[in-house]
mmCIF file of C-alpha atoms and ligand atoms in Angstrom:
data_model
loop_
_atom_site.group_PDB
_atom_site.id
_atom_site.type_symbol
_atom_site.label_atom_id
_atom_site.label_comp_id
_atom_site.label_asym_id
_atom_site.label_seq_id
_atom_site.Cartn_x
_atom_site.Cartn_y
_atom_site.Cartn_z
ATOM 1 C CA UNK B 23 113.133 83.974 108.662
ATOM 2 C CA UNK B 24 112.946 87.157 106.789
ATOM 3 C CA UNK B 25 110.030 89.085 104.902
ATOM 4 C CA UNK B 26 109.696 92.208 102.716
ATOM 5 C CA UNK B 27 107.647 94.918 103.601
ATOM 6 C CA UNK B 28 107.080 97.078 100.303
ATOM 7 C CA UNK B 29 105.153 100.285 101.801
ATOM 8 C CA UNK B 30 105.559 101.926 104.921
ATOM 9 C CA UNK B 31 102.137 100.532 106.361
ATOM 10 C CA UNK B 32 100.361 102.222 109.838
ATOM 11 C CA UNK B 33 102.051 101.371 113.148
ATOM 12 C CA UNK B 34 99.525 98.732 114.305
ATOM 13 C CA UNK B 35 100.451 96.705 111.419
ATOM 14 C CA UNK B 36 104.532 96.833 112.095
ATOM 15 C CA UNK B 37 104.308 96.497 115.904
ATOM 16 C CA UNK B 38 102.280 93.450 115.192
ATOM 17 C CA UNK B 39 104.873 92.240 113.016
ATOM 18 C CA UNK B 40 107.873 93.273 114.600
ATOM 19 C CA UNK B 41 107.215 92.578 118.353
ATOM 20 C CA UNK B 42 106.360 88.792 117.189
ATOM 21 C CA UNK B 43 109.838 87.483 117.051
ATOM 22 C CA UNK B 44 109.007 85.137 113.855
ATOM 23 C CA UNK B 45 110.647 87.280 111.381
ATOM 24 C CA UNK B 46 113.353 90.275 110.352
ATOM 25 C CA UNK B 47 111.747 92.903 108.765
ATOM 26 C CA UNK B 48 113.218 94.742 105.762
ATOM 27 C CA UNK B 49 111.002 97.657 104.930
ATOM 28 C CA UNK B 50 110.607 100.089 101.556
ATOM 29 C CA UNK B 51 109.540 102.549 104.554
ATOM 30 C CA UNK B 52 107.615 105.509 102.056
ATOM 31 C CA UNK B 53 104.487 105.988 101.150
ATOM 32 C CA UNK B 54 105.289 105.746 97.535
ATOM 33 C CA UNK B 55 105.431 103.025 96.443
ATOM 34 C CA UNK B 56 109.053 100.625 96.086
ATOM 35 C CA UNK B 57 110.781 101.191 92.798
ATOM 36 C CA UNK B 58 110.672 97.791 90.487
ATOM 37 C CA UNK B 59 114.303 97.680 90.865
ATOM 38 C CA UNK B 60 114.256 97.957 94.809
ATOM 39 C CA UNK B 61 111.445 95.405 95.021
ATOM 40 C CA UNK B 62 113.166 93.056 93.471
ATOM 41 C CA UNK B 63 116.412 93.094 95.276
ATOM 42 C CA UNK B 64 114.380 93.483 98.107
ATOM 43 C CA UNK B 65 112.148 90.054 97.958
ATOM 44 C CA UNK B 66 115.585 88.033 96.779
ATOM 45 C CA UNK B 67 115.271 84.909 99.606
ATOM 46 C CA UNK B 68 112.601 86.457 101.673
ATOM 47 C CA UNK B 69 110.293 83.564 103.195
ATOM 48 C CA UNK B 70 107.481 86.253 103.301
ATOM 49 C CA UNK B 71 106.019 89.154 101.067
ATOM 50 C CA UNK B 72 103.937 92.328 102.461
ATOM 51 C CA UNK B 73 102.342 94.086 99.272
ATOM 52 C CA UNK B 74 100.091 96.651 98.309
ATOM 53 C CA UNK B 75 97.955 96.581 95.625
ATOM 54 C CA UNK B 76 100.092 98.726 93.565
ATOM 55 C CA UNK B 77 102.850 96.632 93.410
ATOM 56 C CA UNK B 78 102.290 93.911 90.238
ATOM 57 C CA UNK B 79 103.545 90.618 91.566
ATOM 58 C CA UNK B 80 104.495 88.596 88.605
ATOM 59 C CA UNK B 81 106.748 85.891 87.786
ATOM 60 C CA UNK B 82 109.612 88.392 87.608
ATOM 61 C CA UNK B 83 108.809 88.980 91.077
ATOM 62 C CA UNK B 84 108.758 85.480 92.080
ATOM 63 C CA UNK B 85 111.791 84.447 90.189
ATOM 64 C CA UNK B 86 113.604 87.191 92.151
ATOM 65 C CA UNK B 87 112.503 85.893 95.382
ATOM 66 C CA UNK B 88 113.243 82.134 94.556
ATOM 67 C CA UNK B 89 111.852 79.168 96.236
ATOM 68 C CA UNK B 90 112.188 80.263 99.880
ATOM 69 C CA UNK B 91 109.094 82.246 99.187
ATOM 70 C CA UNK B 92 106.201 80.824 101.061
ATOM 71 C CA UNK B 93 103.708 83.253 102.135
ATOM 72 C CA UNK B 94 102.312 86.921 100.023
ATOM 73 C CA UNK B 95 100.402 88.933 102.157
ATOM 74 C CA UNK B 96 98.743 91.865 100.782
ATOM 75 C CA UNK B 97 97.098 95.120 102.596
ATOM 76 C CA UNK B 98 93.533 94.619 100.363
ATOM 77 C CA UNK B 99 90.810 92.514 99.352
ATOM 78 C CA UNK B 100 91.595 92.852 95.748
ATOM 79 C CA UNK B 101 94.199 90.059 94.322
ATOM 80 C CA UNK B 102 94.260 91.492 90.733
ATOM 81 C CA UNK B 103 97.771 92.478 91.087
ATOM 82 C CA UNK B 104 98.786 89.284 92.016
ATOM 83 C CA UNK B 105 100.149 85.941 89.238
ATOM 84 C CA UNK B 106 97.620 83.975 91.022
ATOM 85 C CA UNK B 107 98.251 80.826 89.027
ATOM 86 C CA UNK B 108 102.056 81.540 88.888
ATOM 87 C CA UNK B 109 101.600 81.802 92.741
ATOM 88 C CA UNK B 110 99.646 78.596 93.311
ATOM 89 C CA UNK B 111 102.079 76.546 90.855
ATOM 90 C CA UNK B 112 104.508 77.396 93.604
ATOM 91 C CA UNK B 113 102.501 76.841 96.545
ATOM 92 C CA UNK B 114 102.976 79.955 97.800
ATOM 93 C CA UNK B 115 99.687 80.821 100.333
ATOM 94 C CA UNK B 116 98.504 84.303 99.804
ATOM 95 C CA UNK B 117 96.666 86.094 102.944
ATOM 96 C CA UNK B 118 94.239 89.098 102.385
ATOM 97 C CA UNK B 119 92.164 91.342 104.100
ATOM 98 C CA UNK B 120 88.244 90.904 103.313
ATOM 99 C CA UNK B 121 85.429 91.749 105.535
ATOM 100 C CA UNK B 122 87.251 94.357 107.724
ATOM 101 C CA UNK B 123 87.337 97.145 104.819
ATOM 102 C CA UNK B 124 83.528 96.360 103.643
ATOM 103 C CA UNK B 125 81.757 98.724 105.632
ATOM 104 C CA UNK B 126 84.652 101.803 105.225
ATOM 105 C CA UNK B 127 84.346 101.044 101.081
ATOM 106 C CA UNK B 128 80.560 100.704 100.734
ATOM 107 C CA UNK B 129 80.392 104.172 102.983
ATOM 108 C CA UNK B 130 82.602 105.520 100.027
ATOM 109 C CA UNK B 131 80.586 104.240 97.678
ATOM 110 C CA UNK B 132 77.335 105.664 98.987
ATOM 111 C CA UNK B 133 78.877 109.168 99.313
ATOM 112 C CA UNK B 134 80.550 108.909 96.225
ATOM 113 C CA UNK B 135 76.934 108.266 94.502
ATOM 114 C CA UNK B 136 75.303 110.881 96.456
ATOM 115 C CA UNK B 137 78.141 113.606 95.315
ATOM 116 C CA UNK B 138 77.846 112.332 91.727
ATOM 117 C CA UNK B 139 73.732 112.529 91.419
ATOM 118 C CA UNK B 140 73.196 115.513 93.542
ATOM 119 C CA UNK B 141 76.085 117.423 91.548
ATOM 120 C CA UNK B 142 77.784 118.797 95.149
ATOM 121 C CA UNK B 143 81.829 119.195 93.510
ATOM 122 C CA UNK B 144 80.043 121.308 90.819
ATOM 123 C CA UNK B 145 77.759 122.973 93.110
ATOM 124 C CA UNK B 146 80.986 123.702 95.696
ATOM 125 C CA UNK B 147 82.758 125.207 92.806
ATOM 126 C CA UNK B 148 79.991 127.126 91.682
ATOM 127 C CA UNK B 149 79.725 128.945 95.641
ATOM 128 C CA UNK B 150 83.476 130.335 95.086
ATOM 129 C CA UNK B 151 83.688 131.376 91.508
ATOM 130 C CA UNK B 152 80.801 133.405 92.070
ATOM 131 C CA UNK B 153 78.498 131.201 89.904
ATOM 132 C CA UNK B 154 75.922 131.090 92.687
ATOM 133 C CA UNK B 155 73.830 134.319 91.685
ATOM 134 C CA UNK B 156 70.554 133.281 93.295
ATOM 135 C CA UNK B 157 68.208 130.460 93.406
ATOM 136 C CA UNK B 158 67.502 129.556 89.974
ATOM 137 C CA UNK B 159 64.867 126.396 89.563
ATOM 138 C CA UNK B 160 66.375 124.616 87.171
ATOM 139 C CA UNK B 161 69.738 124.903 87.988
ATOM 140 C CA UNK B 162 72.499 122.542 89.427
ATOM 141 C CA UNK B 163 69.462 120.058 89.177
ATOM 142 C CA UNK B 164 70.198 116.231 89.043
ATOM 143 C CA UNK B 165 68.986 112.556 90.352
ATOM 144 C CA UNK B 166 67.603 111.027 93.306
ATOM 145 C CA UNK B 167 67.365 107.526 95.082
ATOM 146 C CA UNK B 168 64.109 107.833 95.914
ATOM 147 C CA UNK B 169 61.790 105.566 93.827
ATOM 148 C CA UNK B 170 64.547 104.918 91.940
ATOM 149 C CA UNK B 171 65.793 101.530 90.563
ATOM 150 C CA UNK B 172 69.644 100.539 91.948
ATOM 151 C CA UNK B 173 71.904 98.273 89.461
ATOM 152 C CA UNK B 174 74.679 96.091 91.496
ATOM 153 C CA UNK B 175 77.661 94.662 89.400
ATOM 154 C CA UNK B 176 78.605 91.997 91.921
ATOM 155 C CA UNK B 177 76.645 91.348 95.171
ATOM 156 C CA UNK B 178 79.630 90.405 97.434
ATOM 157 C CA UNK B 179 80.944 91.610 100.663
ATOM 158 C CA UNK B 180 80.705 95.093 99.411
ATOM 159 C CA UNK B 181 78.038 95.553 96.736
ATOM 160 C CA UNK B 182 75.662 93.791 99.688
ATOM 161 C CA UNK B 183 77.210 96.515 102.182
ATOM 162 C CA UNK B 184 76.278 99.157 99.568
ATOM 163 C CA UNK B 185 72.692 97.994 99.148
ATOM 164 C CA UNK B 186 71.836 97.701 102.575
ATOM 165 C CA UNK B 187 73.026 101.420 102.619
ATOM 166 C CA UNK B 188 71.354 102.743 99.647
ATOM 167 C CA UNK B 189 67.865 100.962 100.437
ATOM 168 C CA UNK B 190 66.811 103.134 103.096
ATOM 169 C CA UNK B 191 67.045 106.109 100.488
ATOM 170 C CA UNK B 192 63.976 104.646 99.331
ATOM 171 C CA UNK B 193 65.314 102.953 96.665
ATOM 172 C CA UNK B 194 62.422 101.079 94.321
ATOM 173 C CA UNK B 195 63.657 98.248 92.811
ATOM 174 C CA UNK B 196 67.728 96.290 93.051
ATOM 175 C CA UNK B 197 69.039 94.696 90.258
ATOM 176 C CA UNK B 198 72.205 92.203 90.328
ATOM 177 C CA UNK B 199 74.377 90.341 88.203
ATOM 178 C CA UNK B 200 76.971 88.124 88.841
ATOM 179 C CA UNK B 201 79.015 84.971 87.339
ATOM 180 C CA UNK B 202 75.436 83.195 89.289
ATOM 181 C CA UNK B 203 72.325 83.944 91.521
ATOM 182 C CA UNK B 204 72.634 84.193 95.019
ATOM 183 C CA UNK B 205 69.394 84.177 96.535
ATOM 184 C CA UNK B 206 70.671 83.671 99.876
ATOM 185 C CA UNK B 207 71.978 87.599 99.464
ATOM 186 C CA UNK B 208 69.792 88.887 97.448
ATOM 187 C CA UNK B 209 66.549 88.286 99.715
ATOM 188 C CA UNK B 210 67.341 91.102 101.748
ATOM 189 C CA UNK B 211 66.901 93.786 99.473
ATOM 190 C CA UNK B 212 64.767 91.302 97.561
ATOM 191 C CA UNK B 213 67.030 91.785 94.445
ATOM 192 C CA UNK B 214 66.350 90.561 90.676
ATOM 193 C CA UNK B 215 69.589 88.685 89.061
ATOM 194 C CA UNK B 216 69.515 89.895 85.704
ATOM 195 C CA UNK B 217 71.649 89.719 82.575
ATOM 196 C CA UNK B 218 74.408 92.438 82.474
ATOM 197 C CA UNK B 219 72.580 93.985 79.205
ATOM 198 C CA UNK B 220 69.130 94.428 81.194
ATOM 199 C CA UNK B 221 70.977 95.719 84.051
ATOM 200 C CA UNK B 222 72.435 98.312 82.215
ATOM 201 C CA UNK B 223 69.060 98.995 80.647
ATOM 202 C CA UNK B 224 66.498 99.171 83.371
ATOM 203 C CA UNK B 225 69.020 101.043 86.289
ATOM 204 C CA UNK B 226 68.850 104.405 87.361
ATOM 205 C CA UNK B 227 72.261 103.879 89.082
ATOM 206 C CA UNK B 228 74.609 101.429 88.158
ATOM 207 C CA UNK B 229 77.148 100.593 91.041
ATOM 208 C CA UNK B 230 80.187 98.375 90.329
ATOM 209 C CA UNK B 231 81.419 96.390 93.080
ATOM 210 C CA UNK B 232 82.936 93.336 91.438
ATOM 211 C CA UNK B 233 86.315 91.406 91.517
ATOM 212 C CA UNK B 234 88.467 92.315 89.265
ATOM 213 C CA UNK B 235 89.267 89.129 86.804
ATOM 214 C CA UNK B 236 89.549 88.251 83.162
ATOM 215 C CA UNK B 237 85.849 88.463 82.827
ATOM 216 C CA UNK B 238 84.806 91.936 84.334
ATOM 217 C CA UNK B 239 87.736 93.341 82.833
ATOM 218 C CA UNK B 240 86.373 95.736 80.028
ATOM 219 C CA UNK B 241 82.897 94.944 81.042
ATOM 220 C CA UNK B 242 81.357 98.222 80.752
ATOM 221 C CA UNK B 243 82.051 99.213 77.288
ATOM 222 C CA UNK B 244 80.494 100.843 74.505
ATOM 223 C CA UNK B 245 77.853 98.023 74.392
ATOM 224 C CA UNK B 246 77.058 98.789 77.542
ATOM 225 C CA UNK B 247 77.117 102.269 78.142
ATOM 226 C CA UNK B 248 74.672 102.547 75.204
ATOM 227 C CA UNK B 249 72.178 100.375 77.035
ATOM 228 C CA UNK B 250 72.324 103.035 79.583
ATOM 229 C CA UNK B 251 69.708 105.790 80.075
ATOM 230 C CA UNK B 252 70.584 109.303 79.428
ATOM 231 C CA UNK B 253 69.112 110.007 82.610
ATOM 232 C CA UNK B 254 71.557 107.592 84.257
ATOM 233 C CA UNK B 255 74.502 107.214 87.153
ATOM 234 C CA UNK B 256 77.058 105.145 86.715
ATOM 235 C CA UNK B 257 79.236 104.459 89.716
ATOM 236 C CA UNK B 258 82.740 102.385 90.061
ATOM 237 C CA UNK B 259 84.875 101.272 93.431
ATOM 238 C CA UNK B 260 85.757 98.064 92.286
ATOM 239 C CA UNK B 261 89.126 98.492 90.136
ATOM 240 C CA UNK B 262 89.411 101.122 86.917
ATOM 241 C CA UNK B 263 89.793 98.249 84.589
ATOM 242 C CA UNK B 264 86.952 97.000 84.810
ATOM 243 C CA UNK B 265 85.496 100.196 82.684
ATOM 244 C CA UNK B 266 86.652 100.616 78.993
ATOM 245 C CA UNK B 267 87.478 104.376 80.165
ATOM 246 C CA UNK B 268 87.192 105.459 76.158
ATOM 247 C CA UNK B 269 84.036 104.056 75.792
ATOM 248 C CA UNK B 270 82.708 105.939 78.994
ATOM 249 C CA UNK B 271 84.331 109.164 77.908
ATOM 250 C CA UNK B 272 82.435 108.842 74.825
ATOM 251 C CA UNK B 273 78.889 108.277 76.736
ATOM 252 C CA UNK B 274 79.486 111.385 79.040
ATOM 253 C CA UNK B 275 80.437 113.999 76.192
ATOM 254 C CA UNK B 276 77.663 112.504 74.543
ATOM 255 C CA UNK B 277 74.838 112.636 76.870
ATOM 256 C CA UNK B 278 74.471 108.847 76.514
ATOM 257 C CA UNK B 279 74.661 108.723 80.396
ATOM 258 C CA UNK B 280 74.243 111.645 82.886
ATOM 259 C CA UNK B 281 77.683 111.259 85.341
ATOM 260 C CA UNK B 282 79.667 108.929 86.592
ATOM 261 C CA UNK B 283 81.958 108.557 89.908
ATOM 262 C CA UNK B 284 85.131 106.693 89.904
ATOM 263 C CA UNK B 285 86.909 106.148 92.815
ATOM 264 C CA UNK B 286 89.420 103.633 90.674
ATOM 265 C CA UNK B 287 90.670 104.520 87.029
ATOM 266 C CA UNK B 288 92.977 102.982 84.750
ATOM 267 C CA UNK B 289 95.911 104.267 85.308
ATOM 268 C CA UNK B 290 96.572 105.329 89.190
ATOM 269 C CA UNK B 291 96.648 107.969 89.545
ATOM 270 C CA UNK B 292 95.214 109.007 86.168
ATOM 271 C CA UNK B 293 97.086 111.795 84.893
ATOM 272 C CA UNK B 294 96.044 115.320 85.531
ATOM 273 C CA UNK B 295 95.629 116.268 81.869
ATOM 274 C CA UNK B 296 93.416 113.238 81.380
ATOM 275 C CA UNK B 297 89.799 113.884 79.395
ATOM 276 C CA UNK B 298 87.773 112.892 82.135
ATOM 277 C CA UNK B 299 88.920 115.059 84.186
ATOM 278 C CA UNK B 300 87.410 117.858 82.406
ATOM 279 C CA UNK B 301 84.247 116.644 82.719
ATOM 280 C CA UNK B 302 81.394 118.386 84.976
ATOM 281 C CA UNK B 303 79.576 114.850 85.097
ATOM 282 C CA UNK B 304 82.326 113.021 86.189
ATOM 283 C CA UNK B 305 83.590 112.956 89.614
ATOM 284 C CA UNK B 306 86.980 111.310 90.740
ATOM 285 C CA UNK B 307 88.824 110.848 94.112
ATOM 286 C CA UNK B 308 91.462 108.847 94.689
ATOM 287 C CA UNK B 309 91.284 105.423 95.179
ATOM 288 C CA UNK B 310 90.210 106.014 98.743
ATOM 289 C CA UNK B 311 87.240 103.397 99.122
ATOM 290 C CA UNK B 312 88.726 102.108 102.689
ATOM 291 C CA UNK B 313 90.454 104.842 103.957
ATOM 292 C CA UNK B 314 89.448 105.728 107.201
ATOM 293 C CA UNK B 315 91.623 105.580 110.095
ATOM 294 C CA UNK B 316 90.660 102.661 111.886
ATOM 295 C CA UNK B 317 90.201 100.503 108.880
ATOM 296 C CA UNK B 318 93.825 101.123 107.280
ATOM 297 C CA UNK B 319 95.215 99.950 111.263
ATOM 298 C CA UNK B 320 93.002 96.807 111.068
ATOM 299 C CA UNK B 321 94.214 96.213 107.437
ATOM 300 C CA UNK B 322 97.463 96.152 108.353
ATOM 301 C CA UNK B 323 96.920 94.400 111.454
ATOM 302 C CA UNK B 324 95.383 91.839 109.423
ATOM 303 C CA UNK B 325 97.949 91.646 106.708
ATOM 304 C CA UNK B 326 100.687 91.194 109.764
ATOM 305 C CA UNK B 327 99.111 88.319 111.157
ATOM 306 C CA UNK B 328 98.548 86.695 108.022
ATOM 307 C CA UNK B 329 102.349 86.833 106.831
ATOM 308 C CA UNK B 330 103.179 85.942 110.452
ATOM 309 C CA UNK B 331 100.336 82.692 110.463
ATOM 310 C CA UNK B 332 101.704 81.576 107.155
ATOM 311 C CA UNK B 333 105.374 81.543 107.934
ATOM 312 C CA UNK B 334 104.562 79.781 110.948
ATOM 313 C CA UNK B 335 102.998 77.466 108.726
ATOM 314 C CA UNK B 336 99.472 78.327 110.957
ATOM 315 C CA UNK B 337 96.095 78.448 109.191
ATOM 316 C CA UNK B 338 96.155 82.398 108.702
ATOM 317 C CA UNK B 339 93.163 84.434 109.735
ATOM 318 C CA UNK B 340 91.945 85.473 106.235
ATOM 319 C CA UNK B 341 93.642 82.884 103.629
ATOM 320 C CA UNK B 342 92.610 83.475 99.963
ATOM 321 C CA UNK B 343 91.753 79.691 98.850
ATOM 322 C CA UNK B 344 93.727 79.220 95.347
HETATM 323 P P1 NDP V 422 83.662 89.762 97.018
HETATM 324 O O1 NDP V 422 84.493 88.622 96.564
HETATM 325 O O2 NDP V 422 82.800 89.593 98.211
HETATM 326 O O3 NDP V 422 82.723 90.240 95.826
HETATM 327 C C1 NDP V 422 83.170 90.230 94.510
HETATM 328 C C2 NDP V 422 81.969 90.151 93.631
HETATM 329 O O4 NDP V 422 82.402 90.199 92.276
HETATM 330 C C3 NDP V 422 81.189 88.855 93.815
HETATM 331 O O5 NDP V 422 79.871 89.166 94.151
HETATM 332 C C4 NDP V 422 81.238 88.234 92.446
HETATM 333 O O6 NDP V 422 80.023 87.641 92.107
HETATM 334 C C5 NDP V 422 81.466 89.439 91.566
HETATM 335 N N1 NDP V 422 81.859 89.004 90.237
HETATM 336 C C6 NDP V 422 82.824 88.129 89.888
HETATM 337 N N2 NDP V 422 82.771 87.920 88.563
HETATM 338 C C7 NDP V 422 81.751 88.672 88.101
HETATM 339 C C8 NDP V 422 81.202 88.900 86.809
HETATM 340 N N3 NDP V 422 81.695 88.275 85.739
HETATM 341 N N4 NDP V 422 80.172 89.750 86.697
HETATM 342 C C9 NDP V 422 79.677 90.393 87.762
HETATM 343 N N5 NDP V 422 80.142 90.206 89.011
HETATM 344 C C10 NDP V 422 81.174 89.363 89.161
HETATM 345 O O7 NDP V 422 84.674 90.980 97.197
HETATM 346 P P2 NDP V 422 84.464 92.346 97.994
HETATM 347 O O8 NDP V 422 83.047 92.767 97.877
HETATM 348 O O9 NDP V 422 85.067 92.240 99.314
HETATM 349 O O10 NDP V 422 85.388 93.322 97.106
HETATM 350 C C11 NDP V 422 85.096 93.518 95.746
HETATM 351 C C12 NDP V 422 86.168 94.315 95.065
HETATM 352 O O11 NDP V 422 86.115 95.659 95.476
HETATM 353 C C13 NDP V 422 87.602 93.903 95.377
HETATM 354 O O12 NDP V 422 88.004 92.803 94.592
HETATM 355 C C14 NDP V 422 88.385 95.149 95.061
HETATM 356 O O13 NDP V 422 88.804 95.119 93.725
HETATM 357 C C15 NDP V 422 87.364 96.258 95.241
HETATM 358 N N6 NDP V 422 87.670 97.123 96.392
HETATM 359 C C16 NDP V 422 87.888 98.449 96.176
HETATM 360 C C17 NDP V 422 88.123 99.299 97.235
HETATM 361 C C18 NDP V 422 88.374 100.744 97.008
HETATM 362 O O14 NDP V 422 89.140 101.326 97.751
HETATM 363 N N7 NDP V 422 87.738 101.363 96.031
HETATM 364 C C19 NDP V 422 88.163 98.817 98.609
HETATM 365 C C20 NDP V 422 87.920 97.403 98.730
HETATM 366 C C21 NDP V 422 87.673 96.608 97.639
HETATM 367 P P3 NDP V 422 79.926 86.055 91.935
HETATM 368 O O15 NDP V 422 80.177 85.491 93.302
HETATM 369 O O16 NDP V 422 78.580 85.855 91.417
HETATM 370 O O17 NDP V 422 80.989 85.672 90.964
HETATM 371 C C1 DGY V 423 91.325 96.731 98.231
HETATM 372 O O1 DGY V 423 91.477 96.346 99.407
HETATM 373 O O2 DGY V 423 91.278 95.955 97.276
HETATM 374 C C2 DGY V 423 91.151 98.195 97.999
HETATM 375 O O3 DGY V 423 91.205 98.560 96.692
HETATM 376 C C3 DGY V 423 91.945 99.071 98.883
HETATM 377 O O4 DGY V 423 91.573 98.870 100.194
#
């Protein structure tokens, strides 16, 4: 059998694959990412896929590979880049790699909120250009946890992870929405399921940790950024499109909202020349929610053994249920 490998991915990850005898490997062995072209010369007759989530597997993609295709295993948690139904009208099985990043992202998240209220790139910058004259008391002021009330876009894996982080801050009061309750989550941190629209109203930080899907996409918009305090974070590791990126431009020029931290945008990367990124209240890394060392190896540990467990037709360690 034969698979396509579309990133070079960390050692771990090919040893696993490599030293288990079930497949050749061809590899796209960069860190940037496989040209269209090359992926789709590359997949032609593979029984197996290895993917990242920048590489859009559509129909085009599945045509190329034709029906020997069986198994798509991608290095994240997020599917959003994958034809899902084109996928499952083939009966393709797709592996994944939940659980094992949760902890790495929701760290992220937490420092990626704490950078955002407490102002620290702005401060940093203000220490070398000379900004920094004394100690002023009102300046480089902004938000704390403490007392505060903590807004959760979807309380999965990782939006639990994040509250279970954030609550020893002192947070006050956690708010979650979601397609439905889940009380069996939401105990621990004793969390109200509210309406999107009170969400946005009542928060002192919004945190976005939801899927990706035709629903969330465009979810916070105009509409919702105006429900927003002025006195308000907003803070997003889930995927960029989930944010109408206009619409939050417009609320951080305007004051509508105090700041916001993205560690996903719409495109990536976003261009260097793009608005937001001349923003003071808006701070953006790099899509870099589970990069640590030891969770990239497990990823890609985990995304060998999956390809390797479906092309063996095994039940694979972390199977996405279609
Ligand atoms: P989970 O499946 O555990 O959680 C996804 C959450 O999204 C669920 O709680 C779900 O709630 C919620 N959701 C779905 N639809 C809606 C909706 N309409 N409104 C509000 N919430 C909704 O996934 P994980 O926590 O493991 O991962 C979440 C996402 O985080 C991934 O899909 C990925 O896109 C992103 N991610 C980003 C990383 C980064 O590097 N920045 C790293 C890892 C993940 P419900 O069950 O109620 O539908
Ligand atoms: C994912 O897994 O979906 C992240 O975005 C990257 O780890």
């Amino acid at each position: 059998m034969q698979a396509f490998v579309t990133r070079r991915i960390p050692r771990e990850g090919l040893a696993a694959l490599s030293q288990a005898g079930v497949c050749s490997i061809q590899q796209w062995d960069s860190d940037e990412p496989v040209p269209r072209s090359e992926l789709l010369a590359g997949v032609a007759g593979k029984h197996g896929l290895l993917c990242v989530l920048s590489d859009q597997i559509d129909k085009e993609v599945l045509d190329a590979a034709g029906s020997n295709l069986k198994i798509i295993s991608t290095l994240s948690v997020g599917v959003d880049h994958l034809a899902l139904e084109e996928i499952k009208k083939r009966g393709i099985r797709v592996g994944y790699t939940p659980d094992i990043l949760t902890d790495a992202t929701a760290e992220l998240s937490v420092a990626l909120l704490l950078a955002t209220c407490r102002r620290l790139p702005e401060s940093v910058e203000e220490v070398k250009n000379g900004g920094w004259t004394t100690w002023k008391p009102l300046w480089m002021c902004g938000y704390s946890l403490s007392g505060s009330t903590v807004g959760i876009i979807g309380l999965g894996r990782i939006g639990q992870a994040v509250a279970r982080r954030l609550k020893p801050f002192g947070v006050k009061t956690f708010l979650y929405t979601g397609s439905r309750p889940k009380p069996e989550n939401a105990v621990e941190f004793q969390a109200e399921f509210v309406p999107l629209a009170k969400l946005a109203e009542e928060s002192d930080f919004v945190v976005v940790t939801c899927s990706l899907t035709p629903d969330t996409k465009g979810m916070c918009n105009k509409d919702f950024f105006s429900r927003m305090k002025k006195t308000s974070v907003f803070i997003n590791t889930s995927r960029g499109a989930v944010v109408n990126q206009e619409d939050l431009y417009q609320a951080l020029v305007s004051g509508q909202i105090a700041a916001a931290g993205l560690d996903v945008t719409t495109p990536e990367p976003l261009p260097t020349d793009h608005p937001l990124l001349s923003l003071k209240n808006c701070v953006i890394l790099p899509h870099i929610g589970s990069a640590t060392y030891a969770t990239r190896n497990a990823m890609s540990v985990l995304a060998a053994n999956n390809l390797l467990a479906g092309l063996k037709e095994e039940s694979m360690p972390c199977e996405l249920q279609l």
